[in-house]
Every structure is written in structure tokens, then in C-alpha cells.
Amino acid sequence: MVHRGGGDPAGVAQRVAGAAAQVSLNRSNQAVTVSVSCPVISGPLGVLPARVSGSAVGMLNE
């Protein structure tokens, strides 16, 4: 997914991941990092983690 220009990357991530997801946004001089963590339903053996997480970094082009 490519997002250019202004906007709300954390809001987009929240809409895609769902209401139960935790979304954080960190901006530095040259980059924006969006991290998302959300609960998952464990299988019958309980081998899946209770939450999964991921992050993405986008470089600012000014």
C-alpha cells in the first residue's frame, strides 16, 4: 500500500486492523513508523500467541 501526501496513517491502520487493535505512530525526521498489535483467537491446542504484532516504516520524501 502506498500512501502519499497528508493523511492519517494511524487511522488507516486502525480501520484495517479493527477496533480491538492497538495502533501507534512514531515520526522522526525522515521516517514514519506505524505499529499494530491485535488479539487473535487461539486454536484448540493453545499454540498461537494471544496477540500478533507488526510494524511498517515509510520514508518521508520532502
PDB file of C-alpha atoms in Angstrom:
ATOM      1  CA  MET A   1       0.000   0.000   0.000  1.00  0.00           C
ATOM      2  CA  VAL A   2       1.418   3.366  -0.968  1.00  0.00           C
ATOM      3  CA  HIS A   3       0.224   6.445   0.841  1.00  0.00           C
ATOM      4  CA  ARG A   4       1.421   9.809  -0.349  1.00  0.00           C
ATOM      5  CA  GLY A   5       0.769  13.240   0.970  1.00  0.00           C
ATOM      6  CA  GLY A   6      -1.024  14.192   4.157  1.00  0.00           C
ATOM      7  CA  GLY A   7      -3.456  11.988   5.968  1.00  0.00           C
ATOM      8  CA  ASP A   8      -3.810   9.809   8.989  1.00  0.00           C
ATOM      9  CA  PRO A   9      -1.732   6.610   8.673  1.00  0.00           C
ATOM     10  CA  ALA A  10      -2.604   5.511  12.225  1.00  0.00           C
ATOM     11  CA  GLY A  11      -6.311   5.960  11.458  1.00  0.00           C
ATOM     12  CA  VAL A  12      -5.999   3.887   8.295  1.00  0.00           C
ATOM     13  CA  ALA A  13      -4.224   1.116  10.210  1.00  0.00           C
ATOM     14  CA  GLN A  14      -6.922   1.188  12.918  1.00  0.00           C
ATOM     15  CA  ARG A  15      -9.720   0.859  10.340  1.00  0.00           C
ATOM     16  CA  VAL A  16      -7.984  -2.049   8.609  1.00  0.00           C
ATOM     17  CA  ALA A  17      -6.944  -3.913  11.787  1.00  0.00           C
ATOM     18  CA  GLY A  18     -10.226  -3.411  13.649  1.00  0.00           C
ATOM     19  CA  ALA A  19     -11.451  -1.825  16.842  1.00  0.00           C
ATOM     20  CA  ALA A  20      -9.570  -4.227  19.154  1.00  0.00           C
ATOM     21  CA  ALA A  21      -6.193  -3.356  17.637  1.00  0.00           C
ATOM     22  CA  GLN A  22      -3.655  -1.108  19.308  1.00  0.00           C
ATOM     23  CA  VAL A  23      -2.006   1.277  16.863  1.00  0.00           C
ATOM     24  CA  SER A  24       0.996   3.525  17.484  1.00  0.00           C
ATOM     25  CA  LEU A  25       2.588   6.064  15.185  1.00  0.00           C
ATOM     26  CA  ASN A  26       6.131   7.382  15.571  1.00  0.00           C
ATOM     27  CA  ARG A  27       7.581  10.133  13.407  1.00  0.00           C
ATOM     28  CA  SER A  28      11.249  11.005  13.073  1.00  0.00           C
ATOM     29  CA  ASN A  29      12.987  13.481  10.794  1.00  0.00           C
ATOM     30  CA  GLN A  30      12.996  11.141   7.811  1.00  0.00           C
ATOM     31  CA  ALA A  31      10.557   8.304   8.603  1.00  0.00           C
ATOM     32  CA  VAL A  32       7.130   7.336   9.914  1.00  0.00           C
ATOM     33  CA  THR A  33       6.700   4.004  11.735  1.00  0.00           C
ATOM     34  CA  VAL A  34       3.244   2.503  12.266  1.00  0.00           C
ATOM     35  CA  SER A  35       2.994  -0.444  14.678  1.00  0.00           C
ATOM     36  CA  VAL A  36      -0.132  -2.538  15.136  1.00  0.00           C
ATOM     37  CA  SER A  37      -0.921  -5.213  17.727  1.00  0.00           C
ATOM     38  CA  CYS A  38      -4.195  -7.125  17.784  1.00  0.00           C
ATOM     39  CA  PRO A  39      -5.673 -10.117  19.585  1.00  0.00           C
ATOM     40  CA  VAL A  40      -6.125 -13.467  17.876  1.00  0.00           C
ATOM     41  CA  ILE A  41      -8.241 -16.451  18.783  1.00  0.00           C
ATOM     42  CA  SER A  42      -6.015 -19.311  19.831  1.00  0.00           C
ATOM     43  CA  GLY A  43      -6.532 -22.757  18.367  1.00  0.00           C
ATOM     44  CA  PRO A  44      -7.626 -25.769  20.438  1.00  0.00           C
ATOM     45  CA  LEU A  45      -4.030 -26.596  21.420  1.00  0.00           C
ATOM     46  CA  GLY A  46      -3.295 -23.025  22.527  1.00  0.00           C
ATOM     47  CA  VAL A  47      -0.123 -22.791  20.446  1.00  0.00           C
ATOM     48  CA  LEU A  48      -0.859 -19.384  18.919  1.00  0.00           C
ATOM     49  CA  PRO A  49       0.094 -16.228  20.794  1.00  0.00           C
ATOM     50  CA  ALA A  50      -2.698 -14.186  22.360  1.00  0.00           C
ATOM     51  CA  ARG A  51      -1.697 -11.176  20.244  1.00  0.00           C
ATOM     52  CA  VAL A  52       0.132 -10.652  16.990  1.00  0.00           C
ATOM     53  CA  SER A  53       2.006  -7.503  16.056  1.00  0.00           C
ATOM     54  CA  GLY A  54       3.695  -5.923  13.100  1.00  0.00           C
ATOM     55  CA  SER A  55       5.152  -2.643  12.003  1.00  0.00           C
ATOM     56  CA  ALA A  56       5.937  -0.757   8.815  1.00  0.00           C
ATOM     57  CA  VAL A  57       8.310   2.118   8.125  1.00  0.00           C
ATOM     58  CA  GLY A  58       7.811   4.716   5.440  1.00  0.00           C
ATOM     59  CA  MET A  59      10.460   7.220   4.436  1.00  0.00           C
ATOM     60  CA  LEU A  60       9.446  10.845   4.081  1.00  0.00           C
ATOM     61  CA  ASN A  61      10.228  12.420   0.745  1.00  0.00           C
ATOM     62  CA  GLU A  62      10.351  16.176   1.115  1.00  0.00           C
TER      63      GLU A  62
END
